[in-house]
mmCIF file with all atom_site columns, C-alpha atoms in Angstrom:
data_model
loop_
_atom_site.group_PDB
_atom_site.id
_atom_site.type_symbol
_atom_site.label_atom_id
_atom_site.label_alt_id
_atom_site.label_comp_id
_atom_site.label_asym_id
_atom_site.label_entity_id
_atom_site.label_seq_id
_atom_site.pdbx_PDB_ins_code
_atom_site.Cartn_x
_atom_site.Cartn_y
_atom_site.Cartn_z
_atom_site.occupancy
_atom_site.B_iso_or_equiv
_atom_site.pdbx_formal_charge
_atom_site.auth_seq_id
_atom_site.auth_comp_id
_atom_site.auth_asym_id
_atom_site.auth_atom_id
_atom_site.pdbx_PDB_model_num
ATOM 1  C CA . UNK A 1 1  ? 76.360  116.223 130.624 1.00 86.00 ? 1  UNK A CA 1
ATOM 2  C CA . UNK A 1 2  ? 75.567  113.112 132.605 1.00 93.00 ? 2  UNK A CA 1
ATOM 3  C CA . UNK A 1 3  ? 77.112  111.731 135.781 1.00 96.00 ? 3  UNK A CA 1
ATOM 4  C CA . UNK A 1 4  ? 76.964  107.942 136.097 1.00 96.00 ? 4  UNK A CA 1
ATOM 5  C CA . UNK A 1 5  ? 77.907  105.761 139.076 1.00 97.00 ? 5  UNK A CA 1
ATOM 6  C CA . UNK A 1 6  ? 78.897  102.094 139.095 1.00 97.00 ? 6  UNK A CA 1
ATOM 7  C CA . UNK A 1 7  ? 80.029  99.683  141.795 1.00 96.00 ? 7  UNK A CA 1
ATOM 8  C CA . UNK A 1 8  ? 81.742  96.285  141.612 1.00 95.00 ? 8  UNK A CA 1
ATOM 9  C CA . UNK A 1 9  ? 83.131  93.818  144.178 1.00 95.00 ? 9  UNK A CA 1
ATOM 10 C CA . UNK A 1 10 ? 86.867  94.212  144.763 1.00 95.00 ? 10 UNK A CA 1
ATOM 11 C CA . UNK A 1 11 ? 89.795  93.040  146.851 1.00 94.00 ? 11 UNK A CA 1
ATOM 12 C CA . UNK A 1 12 ? 92.184  95.194  148.843 1.00 94.00 ? 12 UNK A CA 1
ATOM 13 C CA . UNK A 1 13 ? 93.126  98.761  147.910 1.00 94.00 ? 13 UNK A CA 1
ATOM 14 C CA . UNK A 1 14 ? 96.269  99.399  145.863 1.00 92.00 ? 14 UNK A CA 1
ATOM 15 C CA . UNK A 1 15 ? 99.060  101.569 147.246 1.00 89.00 ? 15 UNK A CA 1
ATOM 16 C CA . UNK A 1 16 ? 99.365  103.873 144.279 1.00 90.00 ? 16 UNK A CA 1
ATOM 17 C CA . UNK A 1 17 ? 97.383  106.574 142.523 1.00 94.00 ? 17 UNK A CA 1
ATOM 18 C CA . UNK A 1 18 ? 97.261  107.418 138.840 1.00 95.00 ? 18 UNK A CA 1
ATOM 19 C CA . UNK A 1 19 ? 96.068  110.152 136.495 1.00 93.00 ? 19 UNK A CA 1
ATOM 20 C CA . UNK A 1 20 ? 96.049  109.280 132.795 1.00 92.00 ? 20 UNK A CA 1
ATOM 21 C CA . UNK A 1 21 ? 94.643  110.957 129.720 1.00 88.00 ? 21 UNK A CA 1
ATOM 22 C CA . UNK A 1 22 ? 93.482  114.500 129.114 1.00 84.00 ? 22 UNK A CA 1
ATOM 23 C CA . UNK A 1 23 ? 89.861  115.460 128.638 1.00 76.00 ? 23 UNK A CA 1
ATOM 24 C CA . UNK A 1 24 ? 90.805  118.644 126.797 1.00 73.00 ? 24 UNK A CA 1
ATOM 25 C CA . UNK A 1 25 ? 92.076  116.670 123.807 1.00 65.00 ? 25 UNK A CA 1
ATOM 26 C CA . UNK A 1 26 ? 88.644  115.251 123.002 1.00 63.00 ? 26 UNK A CA 1
ATOM 27 C CA . UNK A 1 27 ? 89.609  112.084 124.824 1.00 81.00 ? 27 UNK A CA 1
ATOM 28 C CA . UNK A 1 28 ? 89.062  111.284 128.466 1.00 90.00 ? 28 UNK A CA 1
ATOM 29 C CA . UNK A 1 29 ? 90.791  111.611 131.795 1.00 94.00 ? 29 UNK A CA 1
ATOM 30 C CA . UNK A 1 30 ? 90.965  108.829 134.382 1.00 95.00 ? 30 UNK A CA 1
ATOM 31 C CA . UNK A 1 31 ? 91.874  109.388 138.040 1.00 96.00 ? 31 UNK A CA 1
ATOM 32 C CA . UNK A 1 32 ? 92.441  106.232 140.113 1.00 96.00 ? 32 UNK A CA 1
ATOM 33 C CA . UNK A 1 33 ? 92.827  106.304 143.892 1.00 96.00 ? 33 UNK A CA 1
ATOM 34 C CA . UNK A 1 34 ? 92.769  103.626 146.595 1.00 95.00 ? 34 UNK A CA 1
ATOM 35 C CA . UNK A 1 35 ? 89.231  102.866 147.722 1.00 95.00 ? 35 UNK A CA 1
ATOM 36 C CA . UNK A 1 36 ? 87.514  101.001 150.536 1.00 95.00 ? 36 UNK A CA 1
ATOM 37 C CA . UNK A 1 37 ? 88.380  97.301  150.853 1.00 96.00 ? 37 UNK A CA 1
ATOM 38 C CA . UNK A 1 38 ? 85.906  95.111  148.998 1.00 96.00 ? 38 UNK A CA 1
ATOM 39 C CA . UNK A 1 39 ? 84.485  97.840  146.770 1.00 97.00 ? 39 UNK A CA 1
ATOM 40 C CA . UNK A 1 40 ? 85.373  99.318  143.390 1.00 96.00 ? 40 UNK A CA 1
ATOM 41 C CA . UNK A 1 41 ? 83.458  102.527 142.686 1.00 97.00 ? 41 UNK A CA 1
ATOM 42 C CA . UNK A 1 42 ? 83.427  104.319 139.367 1.00 97.00 ? 42 UNK A CA 1
ATOM 43 C CA . UNK A 1 43 ? 81.982  107.732 138.635 1.00 98.00 ? 43 UNK A CA 1
ATOM 44 C CA . UNK A 1 44 ? 81.754  108.827 135.013 1.00 96.00 ? 44 UNK A CA 1
ATOM 45 C CA . UNK A 1 45 ? 81.078  112.388 133.975 1.00 95.00 ? 45 UNK A CA 1
ATOM 46 C CA . UNK A 1 46 ? 80.328  112.242 130.263 1.00 92.00 ? 46 UNK A CA 1
ATOM 47 C CA . UNK A 1 47 ? 79.280  114.621 127.528 1.00 88.00 ? 47 UNK A CA 1
ATOM 48 C CA . UNK A 1 48 ? 77.362  111.781 125.839 1.00 88.00 ? 48 UNK A CA 1
ATOM 49 C CA . UNK A 1 49 ? 73.835  111.592 127.213 1.00 89.00 ? 49 UNK A CA 1
ATOM 50 C CA . UNK A 1 50 ? 72.136  108.182 127.280 1.00 90.00 ? 50 UNK A CA 1
ATOM 51 C CA . UNK A 1 51 ? 75.363  106.157 127.375 1.00 91.00 ? 51 UNK A CA 1
ATOM 52 C CA . UNK A 1 52 ? 74.926  104.404 130.739 1.00 93.00 ? 52 UNK A CA 1
ATOM 53 C CA . UNK A 1 53 ? 74.345  100.948 129.220 1.00 94.00 ? 53 UNK A CA 1
ATOM 54 C CA . UNK A 1 54 ? 77.492  101.237 127.067 1.00 93.00 ? 54 UNK A CA 1
ATOM 55 C CA . UNK A 1 55 ? 79.579  102.084 130.146 1.00 94.00 ? 55 UNK A CA 1
ATOM 56 C CA . UNK A 1 56 ? 77.985  99.282  132.196 1.00 95.00 ? 56 UNK A CA 1
ATOM 57 C CA . UNK A 1 57 ? 78.810  96.698  129.501 1.00 94.00 ? 57 UNK A CA 1
ATOM 58 C CA . UNK A 1 58 ? 82.379  97.960  129.157 1.00 94.00 ? 58 UNK A CA 1
ATOM 59 C CA . UNK A 1 59 ? 83.066  97.696  132.894 1.00 95.00 ? 59 UNK A CA 1
ATOM 60 C CA . UNK A 1 60 ? 81.312  94.322  133.185 1.00 93.00 ? 60 UNK A CA 1
ATOM 61 C CA . UNK A 1 61 ? 83.546  92.911  130.415 1.00 93.00 ? 61 UNK A CA 1
ATOM 62 C CA . UNK A 1 62 ? 86.685  94.338  132.021 1.00 91.00 ? 62 UNK A CA 1
ATOM 63 C CA . UNK A 1 63 ? 86.035  92.983  135.518 1.00 90.00 ? 63 UNK A CA 1
ATOM 64 C CA . UNK A 1 64 ? 84.293  89.685  134.614 1.00 90.00 ? 64 UNK A CA 1
ATOM 65 C CA . UNK A 1 65 ? 86.017  86.706  136.210 1.00 89.00 ? 65 UNK A CA 1
ATOM 66 C CA . UNK A 1 66 ? 88.503  88.742  138.232 1.00 88.00 ? 66 UNK A CA 1
ATOM 67 C CA . UNK A 1 67 ? 88.710  90.608  141.498 1.00 91.00 ? 67 UNK A CA 1
ATOM 68 C CA . UNK A 1 68 ? 90.104  94.082  140.852 1.00 92.00 ? 68 UNK A CA 1
ATOM 69 C CA . UNK A 1 69 ? 91.766  96.124  143.602 1.00 93.00 ? 69 UNK A CA 1
ATOM 70 C CA . UNK A 1 70 ? 89.498  98.329  145.719 1.00 95.00 ? 70 UNK A CA 1
ATOM 71 C CA . UNK A 1 71 ? 89.646  101.630 143.881 1.00 95.00 ? 71 UNK A CA 1
ATOM 72 C CA . UNK A 1 72 ? 87.794  104.857 143.392 1.00 97.00 ? 72 UNK A CA 1
ATOM 73 C CA . UNK A 1 73 ? 87.858  105.737 139.707 1.00 97.00 ? 73 UNK A CA 1
ATOM 74 C CA . UNK A 1 74 ? 86.756  109.120 138.386 1.00 97.00 ? 74 UNK A CA 1
ATOM 75 C CA . UNK A 1 75 ? 86.370  109.398 134.624 1.00 96.00 ? 75 UNK A CA 1
ATOM 76 C CA . UNK A 1 76 ? 85.842  112.663 132.756 1.00 94.00 ? 76 UNK A CA 1
ATOM 77 C CA . UNK A 1 77 ? 84.742  111.745 129.244 1.00 92.00 ? 77 UNK A CA 1
ATOM 78 C CA . UNK A 1 78 ? 84.408  113.847 126.139 1.00 88.00 ? 78 UNK A CA 1
ATOM 79 C CA . UNK A 1 79 ? 82.965  111.176 123.831 1.00 85.00 ? 79 UNK A CA 1
ATOM 80 C CA . UNK A 1 80 ? 85.839  108.661 123.836 1.00 88.00 ? 80 UNK A CA 1
ATOM 81 C CA . UNK A 1 81 ? 85.284  105.313 122.128 1.00 86.00 ? 81 UNK A CA 1
ATOM 82 C CA . UNK A 1 82 ? 85.126  102.125 124.253 1.00 87.00 ? 82 UNK A CA 1
ATOM 83 C CA . UNK A 1 83 ? 88.587  101.127 123.000 1.00 88.00 ? 83 UNK A CA 1
ATOM 84 C CA . UNK A 1 84 ? 90.113  104.382 124.218 1.00 89.00 ? 84 UNK A CA 1
ATOM 85 C CA . UNK A 1 85 ? 88.331  104.038 127.563 1.00 91.00 ? 85 UNK A CA 1
ATOM 86 C CA . UNK A 1 86 ? 89.757  100.555 128.041 1.00 91.00 ? 86 UNK A CA 1
ATOM 87 C CA . UNK A 1 87 ? 93.244  101.722 127.022 1.00 91.00 ? 87 UNK A CA 1
ATOM 88 C CA . UNK A 1 88 ? 93.194  104.591 129.527 1.00 92.00 ? 88 UNK A CA 1
ATOM 89 C CA . UNK A 1 89 ? 91.933  102.341 132.322 1.00 93.00 ? 89 UNK A CA 1
ATOM 90 C CA . UNK A 1 90 ? 94.639  99.771  131.595 1.00 92.00 ? 90 UNK A CA 1
ATOM 91 C CA . UNK A 1 91 ? 97.266  102.549 131.599 1.00 92.00 ? 91 UNK A CA 1
ATOM 92 C CA . UNK A 1 92 ? 96.005  103.656 135.008 1.00 93.00 ? 92 UNK A CA 1
ATOM 93 C CA . UNK A 1 93 ? 96.006  100.101 136.378 1.00 92.00 ? 93 UNK A CA 1
ATOM 94 C CA . UNK A 1 94 ? 99.605  99.701  135.227 1.00 92.00 ? 94 UNK A CA 1
ATOM 95 C CA . UNK A 1 95 ? 100.581 102.953 136.947 1.00 91.00 ? 95 UNK A CA 1
ATOM 96 C CA . UNK A 1 96 ? 99.079  101.975 140.311 1.00 90.00 ? 96 UNK A CA 1
ATOM 97 C CA . UNK A 1 97 ? 101.026 98.733  140.131 1.00 79.00 ? 97 UNK A CA 1
ATOM 98 C CA . UNK A 1 98 ? 104.344 100.625 140.207 1.00 58.00 ? 98 UNK A CA 1
ATOM 99 C CA . UNK A 1 99 ? 105.930 101.738 143.465 1.00 47.00 ? 99 UNK A CA 1
#
């Protein structure tokens, strides 16, 4: 198991929270909560050792050219593919956009 931490510039915090996915299914779980203004923090707990660069590239592609809301994102991964990770994150972002 590895725990990885990432940080990106961000705007203002969202109002909502979201929990999407289920780590028990061999997938991953994403918890999104409002963070501190100006900062997006991501913590990944993964069963795949040595995957930090893959995660860094995935997040860099997702947030390139945009200013995401200030969030704290906790990801519990059980070997999900990058496509599944992106899908779960997008599901969470959609959820926090709803009142």
